[in-house]
CSV table of C-alpha atoms in Angstrom, one decimal:
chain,number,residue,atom,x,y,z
A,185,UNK,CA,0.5,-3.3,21.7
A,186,UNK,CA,3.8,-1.4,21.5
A,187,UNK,CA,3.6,1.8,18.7
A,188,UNK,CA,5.9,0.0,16.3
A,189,UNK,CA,3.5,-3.1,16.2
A,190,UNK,CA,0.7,-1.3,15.7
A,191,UNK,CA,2.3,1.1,13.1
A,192,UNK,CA,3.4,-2.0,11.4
A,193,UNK,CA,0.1,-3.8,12.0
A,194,UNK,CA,-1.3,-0.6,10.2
A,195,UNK,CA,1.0,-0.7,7.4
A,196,UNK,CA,0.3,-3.7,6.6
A,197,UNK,CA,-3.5,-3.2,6.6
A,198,UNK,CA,-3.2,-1.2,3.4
A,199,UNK,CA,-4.0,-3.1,0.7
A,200,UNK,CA,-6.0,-1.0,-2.3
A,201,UNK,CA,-6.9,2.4,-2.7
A,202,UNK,CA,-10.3,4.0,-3.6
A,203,UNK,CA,-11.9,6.6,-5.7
A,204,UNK,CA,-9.5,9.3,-7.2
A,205,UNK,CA,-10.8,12.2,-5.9
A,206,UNK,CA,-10.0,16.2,-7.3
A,207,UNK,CA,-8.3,18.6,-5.3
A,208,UNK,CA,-9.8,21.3,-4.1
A,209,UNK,CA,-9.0,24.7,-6.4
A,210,UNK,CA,-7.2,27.3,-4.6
A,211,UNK,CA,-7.0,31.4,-6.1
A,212,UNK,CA,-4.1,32.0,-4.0
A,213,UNK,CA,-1.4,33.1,-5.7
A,214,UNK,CA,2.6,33.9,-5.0
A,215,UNK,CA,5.2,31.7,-4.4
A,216,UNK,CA,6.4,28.3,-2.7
A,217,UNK,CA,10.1,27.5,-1.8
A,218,UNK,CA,9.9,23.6,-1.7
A,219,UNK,CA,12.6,21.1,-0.7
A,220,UNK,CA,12.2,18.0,-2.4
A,221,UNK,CA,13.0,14.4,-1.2
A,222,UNK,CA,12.1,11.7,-4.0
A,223,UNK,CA,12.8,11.2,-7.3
A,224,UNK,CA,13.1,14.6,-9.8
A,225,UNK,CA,10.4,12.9,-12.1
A,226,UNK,CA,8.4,12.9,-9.2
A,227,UNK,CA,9.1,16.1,-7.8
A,228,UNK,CA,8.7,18.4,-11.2
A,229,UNK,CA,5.3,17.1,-11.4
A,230,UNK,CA,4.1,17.5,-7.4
A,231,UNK,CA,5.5,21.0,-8.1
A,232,UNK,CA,4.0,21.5,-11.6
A,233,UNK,CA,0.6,20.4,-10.8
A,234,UNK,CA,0.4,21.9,-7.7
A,235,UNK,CA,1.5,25.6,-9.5
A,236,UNK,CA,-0.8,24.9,-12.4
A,237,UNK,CA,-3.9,24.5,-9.4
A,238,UNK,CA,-3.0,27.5,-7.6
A,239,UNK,CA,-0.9,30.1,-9.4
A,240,UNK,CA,1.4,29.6,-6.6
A,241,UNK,CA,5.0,30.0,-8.3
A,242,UNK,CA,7.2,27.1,-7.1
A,243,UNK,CA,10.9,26.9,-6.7
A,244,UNK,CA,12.0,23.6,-5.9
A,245,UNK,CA,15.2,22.2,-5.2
A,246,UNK,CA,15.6,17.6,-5.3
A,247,UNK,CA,18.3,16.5,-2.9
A,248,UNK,CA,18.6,13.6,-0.8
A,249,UNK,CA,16.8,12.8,2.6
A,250,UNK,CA,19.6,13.6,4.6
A,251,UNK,CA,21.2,16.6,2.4
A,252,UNK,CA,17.5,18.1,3.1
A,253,UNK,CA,18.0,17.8,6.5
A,254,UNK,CA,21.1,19.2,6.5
A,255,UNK,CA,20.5,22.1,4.5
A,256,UNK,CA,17.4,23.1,6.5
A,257,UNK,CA,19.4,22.8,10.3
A,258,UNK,CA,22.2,25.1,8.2
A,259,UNK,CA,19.4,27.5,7.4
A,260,UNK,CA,18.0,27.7,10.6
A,261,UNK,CA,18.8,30.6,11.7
A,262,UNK,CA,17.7,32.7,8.0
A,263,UNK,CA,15.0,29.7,6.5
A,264,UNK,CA,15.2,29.6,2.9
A,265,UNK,CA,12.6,26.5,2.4
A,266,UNK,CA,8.7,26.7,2.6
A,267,UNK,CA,8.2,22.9,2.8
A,268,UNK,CA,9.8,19.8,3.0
A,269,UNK,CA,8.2,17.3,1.3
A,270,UNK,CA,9.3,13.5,0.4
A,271,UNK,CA,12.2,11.4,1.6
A,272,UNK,CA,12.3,8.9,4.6
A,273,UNK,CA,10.8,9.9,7.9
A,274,UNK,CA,13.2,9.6,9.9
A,275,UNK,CA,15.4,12.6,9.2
A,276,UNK,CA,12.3,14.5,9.2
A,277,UNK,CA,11.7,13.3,12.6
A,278,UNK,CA,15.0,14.1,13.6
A,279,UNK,CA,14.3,18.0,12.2
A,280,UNK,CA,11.3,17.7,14.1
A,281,UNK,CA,13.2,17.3,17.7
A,282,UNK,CA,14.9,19.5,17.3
A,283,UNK,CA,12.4,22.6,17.0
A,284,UNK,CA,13.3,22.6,12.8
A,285,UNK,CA,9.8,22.1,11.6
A,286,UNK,CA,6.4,23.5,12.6
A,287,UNK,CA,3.7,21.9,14.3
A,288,UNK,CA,-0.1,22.0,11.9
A,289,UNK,CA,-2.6,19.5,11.3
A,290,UNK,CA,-4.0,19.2,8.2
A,291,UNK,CA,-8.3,18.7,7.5
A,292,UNK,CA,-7.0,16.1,5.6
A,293,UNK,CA,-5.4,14.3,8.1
A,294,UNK,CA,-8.9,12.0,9.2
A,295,UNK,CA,-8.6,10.8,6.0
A,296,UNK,CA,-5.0,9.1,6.2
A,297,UNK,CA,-4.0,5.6,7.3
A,298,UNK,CA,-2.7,4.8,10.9
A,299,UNK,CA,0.6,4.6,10.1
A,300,UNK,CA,0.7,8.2,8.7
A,301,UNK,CA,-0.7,9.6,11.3
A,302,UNK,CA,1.5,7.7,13.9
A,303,UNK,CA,4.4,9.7,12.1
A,304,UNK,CA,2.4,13.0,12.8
A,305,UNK,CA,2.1,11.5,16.3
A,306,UNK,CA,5.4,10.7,16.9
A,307,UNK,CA,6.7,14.1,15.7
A,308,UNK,CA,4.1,16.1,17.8
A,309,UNK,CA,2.5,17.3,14.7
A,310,UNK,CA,5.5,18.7,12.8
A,311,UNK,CA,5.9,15.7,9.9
A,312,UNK,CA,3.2,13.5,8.5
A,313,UNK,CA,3.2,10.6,6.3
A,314,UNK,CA,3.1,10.8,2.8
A,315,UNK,CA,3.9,7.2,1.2
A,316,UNK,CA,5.6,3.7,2.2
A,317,UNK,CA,8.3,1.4,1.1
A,318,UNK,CA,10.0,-1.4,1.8
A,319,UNK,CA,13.8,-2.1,1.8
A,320,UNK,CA,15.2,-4.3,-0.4
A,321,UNK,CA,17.5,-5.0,-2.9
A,322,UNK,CA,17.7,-5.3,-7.0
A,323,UNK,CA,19.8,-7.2,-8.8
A,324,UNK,CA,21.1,-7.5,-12.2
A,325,UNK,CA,19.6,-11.2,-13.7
A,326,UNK,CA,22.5,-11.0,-16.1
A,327,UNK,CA,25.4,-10.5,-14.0
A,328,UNK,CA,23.8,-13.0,-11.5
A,329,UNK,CA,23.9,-15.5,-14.0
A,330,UNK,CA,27.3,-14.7,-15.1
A,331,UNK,CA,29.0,-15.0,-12.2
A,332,UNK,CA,27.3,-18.5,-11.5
A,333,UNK,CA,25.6,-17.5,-8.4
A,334,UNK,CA,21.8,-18.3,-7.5
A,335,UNK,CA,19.5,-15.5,-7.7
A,336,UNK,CA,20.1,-13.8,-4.3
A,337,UNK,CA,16.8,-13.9,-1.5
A,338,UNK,CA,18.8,-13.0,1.8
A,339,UNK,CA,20.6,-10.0,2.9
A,340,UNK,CA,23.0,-13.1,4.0
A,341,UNK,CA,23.9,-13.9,0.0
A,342,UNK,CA,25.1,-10.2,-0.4
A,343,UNK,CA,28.2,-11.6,1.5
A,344,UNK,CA,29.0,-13.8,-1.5
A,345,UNK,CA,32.9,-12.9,-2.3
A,346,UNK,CA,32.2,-13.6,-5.9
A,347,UNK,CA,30.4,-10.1,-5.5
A,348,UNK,CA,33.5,-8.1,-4.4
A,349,UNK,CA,33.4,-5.0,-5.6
A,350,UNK,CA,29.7,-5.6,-6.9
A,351,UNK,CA,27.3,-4.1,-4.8
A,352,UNK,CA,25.7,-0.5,-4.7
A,353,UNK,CA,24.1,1.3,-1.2
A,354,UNK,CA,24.0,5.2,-0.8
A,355,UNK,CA,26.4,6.7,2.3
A,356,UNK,CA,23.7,7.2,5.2
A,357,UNK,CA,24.5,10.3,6.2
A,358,UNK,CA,23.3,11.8,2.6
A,359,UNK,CA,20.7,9.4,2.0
A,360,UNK,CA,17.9,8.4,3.8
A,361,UNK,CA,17.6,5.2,2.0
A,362,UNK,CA,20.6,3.8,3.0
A,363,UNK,CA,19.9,5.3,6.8
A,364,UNK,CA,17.1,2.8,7.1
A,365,UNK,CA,19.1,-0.2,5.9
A,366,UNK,CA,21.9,1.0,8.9
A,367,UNK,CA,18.6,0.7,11.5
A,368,UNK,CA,17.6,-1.8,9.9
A,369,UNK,CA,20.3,-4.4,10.5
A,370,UNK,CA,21.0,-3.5,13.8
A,371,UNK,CA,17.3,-3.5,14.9
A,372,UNK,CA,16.9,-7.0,12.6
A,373,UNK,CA,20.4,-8.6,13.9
A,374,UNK,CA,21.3,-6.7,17.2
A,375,UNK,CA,23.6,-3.8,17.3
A,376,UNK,CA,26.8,-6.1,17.4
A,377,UNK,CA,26.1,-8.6,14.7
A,378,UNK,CA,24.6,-5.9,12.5
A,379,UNK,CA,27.5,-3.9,12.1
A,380,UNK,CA,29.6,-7.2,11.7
A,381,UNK,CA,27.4,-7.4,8.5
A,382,UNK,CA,28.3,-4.3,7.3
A,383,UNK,CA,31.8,-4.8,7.9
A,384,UNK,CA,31.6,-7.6,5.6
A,385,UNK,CA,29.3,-5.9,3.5
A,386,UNK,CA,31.6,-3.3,3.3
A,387,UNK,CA,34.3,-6.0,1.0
A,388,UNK,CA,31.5,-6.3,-1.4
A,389,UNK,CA,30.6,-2.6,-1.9
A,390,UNK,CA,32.0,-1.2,-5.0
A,391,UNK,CA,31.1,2.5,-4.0
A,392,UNK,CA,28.6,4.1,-1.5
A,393,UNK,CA,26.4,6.6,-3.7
A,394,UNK,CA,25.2,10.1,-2.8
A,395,UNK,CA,21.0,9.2,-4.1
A,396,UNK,CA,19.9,6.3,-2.1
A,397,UNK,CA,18.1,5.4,-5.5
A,398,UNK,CA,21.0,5.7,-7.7
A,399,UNK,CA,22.4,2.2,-7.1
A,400,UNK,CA,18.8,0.9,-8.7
A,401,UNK,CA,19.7,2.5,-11.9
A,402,UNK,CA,23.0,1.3,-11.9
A,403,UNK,CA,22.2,-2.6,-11.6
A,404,UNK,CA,19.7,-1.9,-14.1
A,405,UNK,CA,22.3,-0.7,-16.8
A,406,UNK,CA,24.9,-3.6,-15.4
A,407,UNK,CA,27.6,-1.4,-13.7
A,408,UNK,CA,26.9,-3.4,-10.5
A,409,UNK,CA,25.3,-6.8,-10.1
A,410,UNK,CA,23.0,-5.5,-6.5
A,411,UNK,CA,21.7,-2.1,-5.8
A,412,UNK,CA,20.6,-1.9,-2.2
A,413,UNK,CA,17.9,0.3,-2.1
A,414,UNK,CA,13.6,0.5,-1.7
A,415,UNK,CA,12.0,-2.0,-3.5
A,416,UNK,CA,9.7,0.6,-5.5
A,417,UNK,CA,13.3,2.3,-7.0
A,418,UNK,CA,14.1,-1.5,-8.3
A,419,UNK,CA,10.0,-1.9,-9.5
A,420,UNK,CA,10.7,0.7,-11.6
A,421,UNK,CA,13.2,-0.5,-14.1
A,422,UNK,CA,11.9,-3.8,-13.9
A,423,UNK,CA,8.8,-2.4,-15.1
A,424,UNK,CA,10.3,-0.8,-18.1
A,425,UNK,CA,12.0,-4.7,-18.9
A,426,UNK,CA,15.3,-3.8,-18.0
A,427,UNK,CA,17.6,-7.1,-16.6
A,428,UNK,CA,16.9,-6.5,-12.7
A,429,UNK,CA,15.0,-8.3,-10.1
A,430,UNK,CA,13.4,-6.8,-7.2
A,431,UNK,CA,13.6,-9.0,-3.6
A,432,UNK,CA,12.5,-8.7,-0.4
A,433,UNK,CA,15.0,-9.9,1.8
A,434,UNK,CA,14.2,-13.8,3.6
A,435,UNK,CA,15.5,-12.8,7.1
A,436,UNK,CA,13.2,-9.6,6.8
A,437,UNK,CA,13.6,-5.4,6.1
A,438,UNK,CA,12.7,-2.5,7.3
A,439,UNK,CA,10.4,0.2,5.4
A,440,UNK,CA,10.2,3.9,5.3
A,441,UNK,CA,7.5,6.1,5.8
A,442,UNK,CA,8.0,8.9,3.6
A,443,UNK,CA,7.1,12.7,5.5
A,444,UNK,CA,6.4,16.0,4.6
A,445,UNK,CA,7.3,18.9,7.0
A,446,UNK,CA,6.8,22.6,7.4
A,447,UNK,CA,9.9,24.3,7.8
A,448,UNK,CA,10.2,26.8,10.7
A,449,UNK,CA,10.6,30.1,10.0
A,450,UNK,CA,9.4,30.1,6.5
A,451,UNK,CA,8.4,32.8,4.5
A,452,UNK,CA,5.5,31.8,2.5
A,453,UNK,CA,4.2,30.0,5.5
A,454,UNK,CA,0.4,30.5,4.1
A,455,UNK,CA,1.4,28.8,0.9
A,456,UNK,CA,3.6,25.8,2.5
A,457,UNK,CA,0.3,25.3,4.3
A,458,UNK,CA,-1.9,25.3,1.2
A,459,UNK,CA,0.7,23.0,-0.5
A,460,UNK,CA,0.7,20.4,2.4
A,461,UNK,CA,-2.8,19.6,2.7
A,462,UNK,CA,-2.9,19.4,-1.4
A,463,UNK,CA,-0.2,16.5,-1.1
A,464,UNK,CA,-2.3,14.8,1.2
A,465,UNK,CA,-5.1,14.5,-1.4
A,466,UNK,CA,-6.2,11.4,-3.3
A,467,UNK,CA,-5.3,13.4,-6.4
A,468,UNK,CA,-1.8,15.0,-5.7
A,469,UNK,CA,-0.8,11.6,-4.3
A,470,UNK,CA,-1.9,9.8,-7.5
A,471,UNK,CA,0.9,11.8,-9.1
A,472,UNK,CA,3.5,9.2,-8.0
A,473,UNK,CA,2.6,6.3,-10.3
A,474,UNK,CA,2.8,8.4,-14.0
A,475,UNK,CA,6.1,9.6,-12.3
A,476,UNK,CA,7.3,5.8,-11.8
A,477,UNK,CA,7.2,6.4,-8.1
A,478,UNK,CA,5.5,3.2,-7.0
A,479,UNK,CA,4.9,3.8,-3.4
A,480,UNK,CA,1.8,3.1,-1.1
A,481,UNK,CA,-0.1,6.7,-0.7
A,482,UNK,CA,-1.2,7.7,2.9
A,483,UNK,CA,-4.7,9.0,1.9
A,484,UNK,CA,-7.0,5.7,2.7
A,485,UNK,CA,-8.8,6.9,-1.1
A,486,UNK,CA,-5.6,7.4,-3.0
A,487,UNK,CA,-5.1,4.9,-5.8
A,488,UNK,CA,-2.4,1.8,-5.3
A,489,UNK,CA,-0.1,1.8,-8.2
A,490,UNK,CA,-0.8,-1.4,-9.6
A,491,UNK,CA,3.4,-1.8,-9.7
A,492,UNK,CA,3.8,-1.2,-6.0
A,493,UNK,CA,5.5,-3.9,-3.7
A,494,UNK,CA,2.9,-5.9,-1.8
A,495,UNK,CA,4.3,-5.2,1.3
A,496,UNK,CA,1.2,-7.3,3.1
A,497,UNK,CA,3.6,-10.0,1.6
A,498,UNK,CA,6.9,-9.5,3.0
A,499,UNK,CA,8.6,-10.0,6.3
A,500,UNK,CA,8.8,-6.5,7.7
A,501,UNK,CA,10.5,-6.2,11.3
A,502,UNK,CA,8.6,-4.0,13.7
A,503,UNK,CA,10.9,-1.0,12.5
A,504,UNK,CA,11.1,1.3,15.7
A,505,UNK,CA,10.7,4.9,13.8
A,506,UNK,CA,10.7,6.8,17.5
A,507,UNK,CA,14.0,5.6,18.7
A,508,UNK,CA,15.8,5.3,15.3
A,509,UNK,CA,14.8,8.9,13.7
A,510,UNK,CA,15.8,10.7,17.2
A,511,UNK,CA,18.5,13.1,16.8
A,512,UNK,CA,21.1,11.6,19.5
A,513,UNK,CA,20.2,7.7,17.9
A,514,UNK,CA,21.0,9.0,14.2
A,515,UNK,CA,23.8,11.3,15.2
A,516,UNK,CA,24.9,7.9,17.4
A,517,UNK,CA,24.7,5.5,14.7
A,518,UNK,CA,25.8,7.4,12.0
A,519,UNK,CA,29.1,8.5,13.7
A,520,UNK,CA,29.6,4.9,14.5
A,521,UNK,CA,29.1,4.0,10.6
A,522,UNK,CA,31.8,6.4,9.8
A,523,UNK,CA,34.6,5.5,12.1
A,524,UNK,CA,34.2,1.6,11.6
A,525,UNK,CA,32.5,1.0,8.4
A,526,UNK,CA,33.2,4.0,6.3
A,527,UNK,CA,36.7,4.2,7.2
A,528,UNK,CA,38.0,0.5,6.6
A,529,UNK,CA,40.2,0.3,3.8
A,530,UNK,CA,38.9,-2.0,0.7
């Protein structure tokens, strides 16, 4: 079985969590320079709790998969970050080819699922798995209705022109979000066809957003009738009853596994290490939910949020994580998105 089937196969093994377990206390103190990758709800508490365990003073800083990665190759040569931890894995995996990120395995690691280690695998131990989501889409019931449209199921009804100028997606290059919907339709349509999609896509889009989450929040208050984005980013304002439906796209999507990397070079290396095999515990990864992240944990006895996307449920393409978060594929793609996407006039 090829890697991506059997990281998939993986995947889609996880179904429920177990037992909340408490981390272990640590006296170290000092501090922690952490670049984070999700949500800032999410990240003030990682950071808060994770200070309040240990002492260990954190300064963290919430960008964008790909603005992370960016900042951390412009640091290179004088590191300001500890650890990198949260957004999609493939940026992380790109960092990790190219010498970025250090290599460590975490004791905690025998306790993850397959598919988290495959990412520690495939990045010869410099990024592991933290979470997974699906790609997807969210879209405003309201302006659905209004526009006298059926409720969307396809990525082939976000070509509807009665939704010019009425769709949200992130620009790739800052976001990793919108990164794994460019690999996606080219691994899901071939490379030809996909980017035919985003040209007509592209007639649709009424702006490409810096936060890959951002266009979630946007359906949800009406300013666009589609946000483009992971399914757990729409979960979350569905949850709190605003207008907007979550889908899993009919033809099938791609999914992220989020990663967490050491950054080379840093100066509180002792306390990045400490952090990272915290966030691999049952009870630093049960942090998500109360945050509204609704992702699937890595740790096998970390709790399911109850609101999490059943991905067991959806048709998931055997997304190819090796080839898509290399350096020369992302730089490849991502160069190509600019010149004949990006650049088309509206």
């Amino acid at each position: 079985m090829q890697k991506s089937n059997w990281l998939r196969a993986g995947l889609l093994a996880t179904l429920a969590g177990g037992a909340l377990l408490a981390a272990t206390p640590a006296s170290a103190q000092g501090s922690l320079v952490m670049y984070c990758g999700v949500q800032e709800e999410w990240c003030r508490a990682m950071s808060g709790a994770f200070e309040k365990e240990t002492g260990i003073k954190v300064a963290m800083t919430r960008k964008s998969a790909g603005e992370v990665y960016a900042q951390v190759k412009a640091e290179a040569s004088n590191p300001r970050g500890d650890v990198w931890w949260g957004g999609t894995g493939d940026p992380h995996l790109q960092a990790a080819e190219e010498g970025l990120t250090l290599e460590y395995e975490s004791p905690v690691n025998k306790d993850l699922h397959p598919w988290a280690i495959s990412q520690w695998d495939a990045a010869k131990k410099r990024t592991v798995g933290i979470y997974a989501g699906a790609l997807g889409y969210g879209f405003n019931t309201q302006q659905i209705k209004a526009k006298g449209l059926a409720e969307p199921k396809c990525w082939a009804d976000l070509l509807d022109p009665k939704l010019k100028d009425d769709v949200q997606v992130a620009d790739p290059n800052s976001s990793g979000t919108a990164y794994t919907l460019l690999a996606t339709v080219v691994q899901l349509m071939g490379e030809d066809k996909g980017f035919d999609y985003l040209r007509a896509l592209h007639k649709n889009i009424s702006q490409y957003t810096k936060s890959g989450a951002a266009p979630a929040k946007a359906a949800s208050l009406g300013e666009t009738a589609v946000g483009i984005v992971f399914i757990h980013d729409a979960v979350v304002f569905a949850v709190q009853g605003d207008p907007i439906k979550p889908v899993a796209p009919c033809e099938g999507t791609g999914y992220e596994i989020g990663s967490m990397s050491i950054i080379k070079g840093a100066r509180n290396l002792d306390n990045a290490k400490k952090f990272y095999d915290w966030a691999l515990t049952p009870a630093a990864q049960a942090l998500g939910a109360p945050a509204k992240s609704y992702q699937v944990p890595s740790n096998k006895n970390a709790p399911v949020p109850a609101q999490a996307p059943k991905m067991s449920e959806m048709k998931l393409i055997n997304y190819d994580f090796v080839k898509y978060g290399s350096s020369a594929e992302r730089v490849r793609l991502l160069t190509k998105w600019d010149k004949e996407i990006k650049a088309l006039p509206k």
